mmCIF file of C-alpha atoms in Angstrom:
data_model
loop_
_atom_site.group_PDB
_atom_site.id
_atom_site.type_symbol
_atom_site.label_atom_id
_atom_site.label_comp_id
_atom_site.label_asym_id
_atom_site.label_seq_id
_atom_site.Cartn_x
_atom_site.Cartn_y
_atom_site.Cartn_z
ATOM 1 C CA UNK R 14 29.993 77.622 -30.881
ATOM 2 C CA UNK R 15 26.212 76.722 -28.825
ATOM 3 C CA UNK R 16 25.149 74.032 -30.326
ATOM 4 C CA UNK R 17 28.878 72.442 -30.111
ATOM 5 C CA UNK R 18 28.516 72.626 -27.187
ATOM 6 C CA UNK R 19 25.306 70.320 -26.764
ATOM 7 C CA UNK R 20 26.420 67.826 -28.800
ATOM 8 C CA UNK R 21 29.631 67.020 -26.862
ATOM 9 C CA UNK R 22 27.228 67.499 -23.914
ATOM 10 C CA UNK R 23 24.503 64.925 -25.071
ATOM 11 C CA UNK R 24 27.116 62.774 -26.153
ATOM 12 C CA UNK R 25 28.999 62.324 -22.566
ATOM 13 C CA UNK R 26 25.811 62.169 -20.961
ATOM 14 C CA UNK R 27 24.901 58.607 -22.721
ATOM 15 C CA UNK R 28 25.986 56.085 -20.371
ATOM 16 C CA UNK R 29 24.203 52.878 -22.470
ATOM 17 C CA UNK R 30 26.580 50.545 -22.880
ATOM 18 C CA UNK R 31 27.694 49.810 -26.269
ATOM 19 C CA UNK R 32 29.258 46.421 -27.858
ATOM 20 C CA UNK R 33 31.558 46.699 -30.995
ATOM 21 C CA UNK R 34 29.342 45.302 -33.298
ATOM 22 C CA UNK R 35 27.153 48.368 -33.554
ATOM 23 C CA UNK R 36 30.201 50.035 -35.206
ATOM 24 C CA UNK R 37 30.414 47.143 -38.285
ATOM 25 C CA UNK R 38 27.349 46.997 -40.428
ATOM 26 C CA UNK R 39 25.295 44.088 -40.811
ATOM 27 C CA UNK R 40 27.799 40.886 -41.248
ATOM 28 C CA UNK R 41 24.380 38.484 -42.803
ATOM 29 C CA UNK R 42 21.521 39.093 -44.474
ATOM 30 C CA UNK R 43 18.447 38.386 -42.291
ATOM 31 C CA UNK R 44 18.152 34.895 -43.428
ATOM 32 C CA UNK R 45 21.949 34.592 -43.300
ATOM 33 C CA UNK R 46 21.040 35.297 -39.418
ATOM 34 C CA UNK R 47 17.640 33.021 -39.184
ATOM 35 C CA UNK R 48 19.827 30.600 -40.182
ATOM 36 C CA UNK R 49 22.614 31.075 -38.331
ATOM 37 C CA UNK R 50 20.138 30.989 -35.927
ATOM 38 C CA UNK R 51 18.006 27.563 -36.186
ATOM 39 C CA UNK R 52 21.661 25.698 -36.207
ATOM 40 C CA UNK R 53 22.468 27.429 -32.987
ATOM 41 C CA UNK R 54 19.445 26.324 -31.620
ATOM 42 C CA UNK R 55 19.725 22.662 -33.043
ATOM 43 C CA UNK R 56 23.529 22.436 -31.515
ATOM 44 C CA UNK R 57 22.419 23.487 -27.875
ATOM 45 C CA UNK R 58 19.026 21.121 -27.672
ATOM 46 C CA UNK R 59 21.742 18.535 -29.320
ATOM 47 C CA UNK R 60 24.136 19.019 -26.593
ATOM 48 C CA UNK R 61 22.190 19.286 -23.350
ATOM 49 C CA UNK R 62 23.576 23.190 -23.289
ATOM 50 C CA UNK R 63 22.210 26.086 -21.010
ATOM 51 C CA UNK R 64 20.736 29.265 -22.821
ATOM 52 C CA UNK R 65 24.380 31.544 -21.053
ATOM 53 C CA UNK R 66 26.627 28.948 -23.705
ATOM 54 C CA UNK R 67 26.527 31.587 -26.359
ATOM 55 C CA UNK R 68 28.528 33.922 -23.681
ATOM 56 C CA UNK R 69 31.177 31.392 -22.560
ATOM 57 C CA UNK R 70 34.601 32.304 -23.449
ATOM 58 C CA UNK R 71 35.013 29.335 -24.700
ATOM 59 C CA UNK R 72 31.921 29.749 -27.570
ATOM 60 C CA UNK R 73 33.806 32.836 -28.657
ATOM 61 C CA UNK R 74 36.886 32.109 -28.961
ATOM 62 C CA UNK R 75 35.256 28.582 -31.175
ATOM 63 C CA UNK R 76 33.617 30.355 -33.945
ATOM 64 C CA UNK R 77 36.702 33.532 -33.439
ATOM 65 C CA UNK R 78 38.714 30.735 -34.516
ATOM 66 C CA UNK R 79 36.623 29.734 -36.857
ATOM 67 C CA UNK R 80 35.590 33.068 -38.684
ATOM 68 C CA UNK R 81 36.041 36.531 -36.881
ATOM 69 C CA UNK R 82 32.715 38.032 -38.924
ATOM 70 C CA UNK R 83 30.908 35.170 -37.618
ATOM 71 C CA UNK R 84 31.693 35.665 -33.023
ATOM 72 C CA UNK R 85 30.098 39.559 -34.077
ATOM 73 C CA UNK R 86 27.427 37.605 -34.961
ATOM 74 C CA UNK R 87 26.597 35.425 -31.981
ATOM 75 C CA UNK R 88 23.394 36.156 -30.028
ATOM 76 C CA UNK R 89 23.330 37.193 -25.891
ATOM 77 C CA UNK R 90 22.248 34.572 -23.293
ATOM 78 C CA UNK R 91 18.219 36.748 -23.183
ATOM 79 C CA UNK R 92 17.882 37.263 -27.208
ATOM 80 C CA UNK R 93 17.919 33.124 -26.872
ATOM 81 C CA UNK R 94 14.580 33.193 -24.673
ATOM 82 C CA UNK R 95 13.412 34.542 -28.322
ATOM 83 C CA UNK R 96 15.072 32.931 -30.740
ATOM 84 C CA UNK R 97 13.975 29.193 -28.913
ATOM 85 C CA UNK R 98 9.648 30.553 -28.562
ATOM 86 C CA UNK R 99 10.010 30.905 -32.185
ATOM 87 C CA UNK R 100 10.894 27.757 -33.452
ATOM 88 C CA UNK R 101 9.462 26.207 -30.870
ATOM 89 C CA UNK R 102 6.422 26.992 -32.554
ATOM 90 C CA UNK R 103 6.692 26.230 -35.826
ATOM 91 C CA UNK R 104 7.971 22.813 -34.382
ATOM 92 C CA UNK R 105 5.176 22.587 -32.105
ATOM 93 C CA UNK R 106 2.683 23.493 -35.982
ATOM 94 C CA UNK R 107 4.649 21.305 -38.203
ATOM 95 C CA UNK R 108 3.984 18.514 -35.257
ATOM 96 C CA UNK R 109 0.919 19.590 -35.040
ATOM 97 C CA UNK R 110 0.687 19.057 -38.785
ATOM 98 C CA UNK R 111 2.670 15.961 -38.915
ATOM 99 C CA UNK R 112 -0.330 14.302 -37.005
ATOM 100 C CA UNK R 113 -3.007 14.922 -38.563
ATOM 101 C CA UNK R 114 -1.699 13.496 -41.718
ATOM 102 C CA UNK R 115 -1.110 10.318 -38.843
ATOM 103 C CA UNK R 116 -4.507 10.232 -37.616
ATOM 104 C CA UNK R 117 -6.124 10.626 -41.293
ATOM 105 C CA UNK R 118 -4.137 8.165 -42.715
ATOM 106 C CA UNK R 119 -3.852 5.871 -39.690
ATOM 107 C CA UNK R 120 -7.139 3.473 -39.748
ATOM 108 C CA UNK R 121 -6.386 0.359 -38.293
ATOM 109 C CA UNK R 122 -6.966 2.932 -34.578
ATOM 110 C CA UNK R 123 -10.308 3.825 -35.983
ATOM 111 C CA UNK R 124 -11.616 7.673 -35.885
ATOM 112 C CA UNK R 125 -11.715 9.840 -33.123
ATOM 113 C CA UNK R 126 -14.461 12.886 -32.827
ATOM 114 C CA UNK R 127 -16.836 13.934 -30.685
ATOM 115 C CA UNK R 128 -20.426 12.980 -31.787
ATOM 116 C CA UNK R 129 -22.570 15.143 -29.817
ATOM 117 C CA UNK R 130 -23.372 16.093 -25.903
ATOM 118 C CA UNK R 131 -26.697 14.627 -24.751
ATOM 119 C CA UNK R 132 -28.665 15.240 -21.433
ATOM 120 C CA UNK R 133 -28.978 13.054 -18.575
ATOM 121 C CA UNK R 134 -31.884 13.387 -17.920
ATOM 122 C CA UNK R 135 -34.109 12.634 -13.800
ATOM 123 C CA UNK R 136 -33.598 9.158 -13.904
ATOM 124 C CA UNK R 137 -30.074 8.011 -13.367
ATOM 125 C CA UNK R 138 -30.490 3.990 -12.424
ATOM 126 C CA UNK R 139 -28.906 1.272 -14.103
ATOM 127 C CA UNK R 140 -31.362 0.547 -16.309
ATOM 128 C CA UNK R 141 -31.923 4.618 -18.503
ATOM 129 C CA UNK R 142 -28.485 4.777 -18.080
ATOM 130 C CA UNK R 143 -27.891 1.812 -20.357
ATOM 131 C CA UNK R 144 -31.282 2.233 -22.907
ATOM 132 C CA UNK R 145 -29.471 6.201 -23.047
ATOM 133 C CA UNK R 146 -26.309 4.855 -24.281
ATOM 134 C CA UNK R 147 -27.849 2.200 -26.282
ATOM 135 C CA UNK R 148 -29.736 4.560 -28.560
ATOM 136 C CA UNK R 149 -26.341 7.354 -28.799
ATOM 137 C CA UNK R 150 -24.759 3.916 -29.583
ATOM 138 C CA UNK R 151 -27.455 2.918 -32.735
ATOM 139 C CA UNK R 152 -27.259 6.799 -33.455
ATOM 140 C CA UNK R 153 -23.241 6.137 -34.100
ATOM 141 C CA UNK R 154 -23.385 3.004 -36.095
ATOM 142 C CA UNK R 155 -26.285 4.244 -38.234
ATOM 143 C CA UNK R 156 -24.042 7.353 -39.029
ATOM 144 C CA UNK R 157 -21.639 4.678 -40.497
ATOM 145 C CA UNK R 158 -19.426 4.253 -37.805
ATOM 146 C CA UNK R 159 -17.901 0.568 -36.742
ATOM 147 C CA UNK R 160 -17.838 0.831 -33.360
ATOM 148 C CA UNK R 161 -15.311 -1.552 -31.329
ATOM 149 C CA UNK R 162 -15.148 -0.232 -27.316
ATOM 150 C CA UNK R 163 -17.083 1.946 -25.096
ATOM 151 C CA UNK R 164 -15.703 2.644 -21.785
ATOM 152 C CA UNK R 165 -17.169 4.547 -19.163
ATOM 153 C CA UNK R 166 -16.541 4.362 -15.092
ATOM 154 C CA UNK R 167 -18.093 2.777 -12.653
ATOM 155 C CA UNK R 168 -20.067 6.622 -10.533
ATOM 156 C CA UNK R 169 -23.419 5.366 -9.465
ATOM 157 C CA UNK R 170 -25.238 3.335 -12.040
ATOM 158 C CA UNK R 171 -23.135 3.125 -14.248
ATOM 159 C CA UNK R 172 -21.097 -0.126 -13.665
ATOM 160 C CA UNK R 173 -24.674 -1.999 -13.544
ATOM 161 C CA UNK R 174 -25.356 -0.222 -17.419
ATOM 162 C CA UNK R 175 -22.153 -1.678 -18.632
ATOM 163 C CA UNK R 176 -23.314 -5.329 -17.704
ATOM 164 C CA UNK R 177 -26.527 -4.903 -19.025
ATOM 165 C CA UNK R 178 -25.266 -3.593 -22.314
ATOM 166 C CA UNK R 179 -22.700 -6.437 -22.224
ATOM 167 C CA UNK R 180 -24.737 -8.811 -22.520
ATOM 168 C CA UNK R 181 -27.498 -6.988 -25.208
ATOM 169 C CA UNK R 182 -23.973 -6.331 -27.399
ATOM 170 C CA UNK R 183 -21.557 -9.135 -26.884
ATOM 171 C CA UNK R 184 -19.092 -8.240 -29.804
ATOM 172 C CA UNK R 185 -18.265 -5.256 -28.311
ATOM 173 C CA UNK R 186 -15.955 -4.729 -25.277
ATOM 174 C CA UNK R 187 -17.480 -3.016 -22.660
ATOM 175 C CA UNK R 188 -14.030 -1.248 -20.639
ATOM 176 C CA UNK R 189 -14.060 0.097 -17.070
ATOM 177 C CA UNK R 190 -12.598 3.582 -17.071
ATOM 178 C CA UNK R 191 -10.730 5.295 -13.919
ATOM 179 C CA UNK R 192 -10.778 9.203 -14.468
ATOM 180 C CA UNK R 193 -13.759 9.218 -11.991
ATOM 181 C CA UNK R 194 -11.409 7.174 -9.474
ATOM 182 C CA UNK R 195 -8.826 9.038 -9.907
ATOM 183 C CA UNK R 196 -10.244 12.041 -9.112
ATOM 184 C CA UNK R 197 -12.018 10.410 -6.178
ATOM 185 C CA UNK R 198 -8.523 9.540 -5.121
ATOM 186 C CA UNK R 199 -6.696 12.725 -5.538
ATOM 187 C CA UNK R 200 -9.955 14.273 -3.156
ATOM 188 C CA UNK R 201 -8.847 12.517 -0.926
ATOM 189 C CA UNK R 202 -5.271 12.654 -0.554
ATOM 190 C CA UNK R 203 -6.062 16.478 -0.393
ATOM 191 C CA UNK R 204 -9.155 16.196 2.086
ATOM 192 C CA UNK R 205 -5.933 14.945 5.132
ATOM 193 C CA UNK R 206 -4.390 16.360 7.253
ATOM 194 C CA UNK R 207 -0.824 16.769 5.408
ATOM 195 C CA UNK R 208 -3.168 19.579 3.260
ATOM 196 C CA UNK R 209 -4.360 21.287 6.488
ATOM 197 C CA UNK R 210 -0.698 21.300 7.674
ATOM 198 C CA UNK R 211 0.628 22.399 4.228
ATOM 199 C CA UNK R 212 -1.708 25.277 4.525
ATOM 200 C CA UNK R 213 -0.488 26.564 7.228
ATOM 201 C CA UNK R 214 2.970 26.208 7.433
ATOM 202 C CA UNK R 215 2.452 27.659 3.696
ATOM 203 C CA UNK R 216 1.136 30.539 5.681
ATOM 204 C CA UNK R 217 3.521 31.252 8.105
ATOM 205 C CA UNK R 218 6.452 31.060 4.673
ATOM 206 C CA UNK R 219 3.859 33.834 3.600
ATOM 207 C CA UNK R 220 3.407 35.934 5.937
ATOM 208 C CA UNK R 221 7.351 35.900 6.859
ATOM 209 C CA UNK R 222 8.015 37.088 3.601
ATOM 210 C CA UNK R 223 5.743 39.940 3.919
ATOM 211 C CA UNK R 224 6.601 41.391 7.303
ATOM 212 C CA UNK R 225 10.235 44.042 7.556
ATOM 213 C CA UNK R 226 12.680 43.183 9.329
ATOM 214 C CA UNK R 227 11.770 45.479 11.996
ATOM 215 C CA UNK R 228 8.737 44.111 12.267
ATOM 216 C CA UNK R 229 10.630 40.773 13.029
ATOM 217 C CA UNK R 230 12.582 41.715 15.397
ATOM 218 C CA UNK R 231 9.873 43.234 17.535
ATOM 219 C CA UNK R 232 7.783 40.053 17.364
ATOM 220 C CA UNK R 233 10.635 37.692 18.760
ATOM 221 C CA UNK R 234 11.573 40.253 21.659
ATOM 222 C CA UNK R 235 8.149 40.048 22.334
ATOM 223 C CA UNK R 236 8.028 35.943 21.998
ATOM 224 C CA UNK R 237 11.300 36.499 24.291
ATOM 225 C CA UNK R 238 10.081 37.943 26.880
ATOM 226 C CA UNK R 239 7.210 35.738 27.496
ATOM 227 C CA UNK R 240 9.181 33.237 27.392
ATOM 228 C CA UNK R 241 10.932 34.760 30.479
ATOM 229 C CA UNK R 242 8.204 35.343 32.105
ATOM 230 C CA UNK R 243 6.838 32.312 32.092
ATOM 231 C CA UNK R 244 10.012 30.843 32.784
ATOM 232 C CA UNK R 245 9.922 33.296 35.877
ATOM 233 C CA UNK R 246 6.154 32.826 36.702
ATOM 234 C CA UNK R 247 6.627 28.579 36.971
ATOM 235 C CA UNK R 248 10.511 29.187 39.429
#
């Protein structure tokens, strides 16, 4: 008798929400469920739908009309995030494999790889930089690679080195790279007064959000008292 009461109390105290699909056996096998999830992701992507479309009444009514068993297999909105993460990882791996195959079979763009990392040395004039670049180019050519172009920015004496090498190797295109210029532009923009202004505004917003309601009331009350005192002082 006591055990029956304990079971009854345990059942009555269970406040968790239950879905109707809990009381039925699995409609689909694991493979069929994964196939349904894959088709749902494709349907969502083709129609640009949000995650919550699986919980819309129209979606459930559509699946119920087609097959009542399918409606119970529809995932919830939170489960769609897990499904998307799973299949996006698979898609990324397939795209990387396809990209590797294209890069391997495509010869029109040449071969892209990291040849090596070399020390710069203490000399940074144009002639020294040109000699170092030329030695690297000779090593690359000796390895059986054909050089079609060399990209270098204008930092320091690199512009002069590029002009020297362009005269010595007329069959190679020496191209100016804009990476260093873009970095300098970004630094100049971030060092303006706009950066200081946005930083102060961000700090004020963070301070206000972190303050309690009572502290805010006290601050504004103090400001009002100061304002009234200044008005009386100037009157």
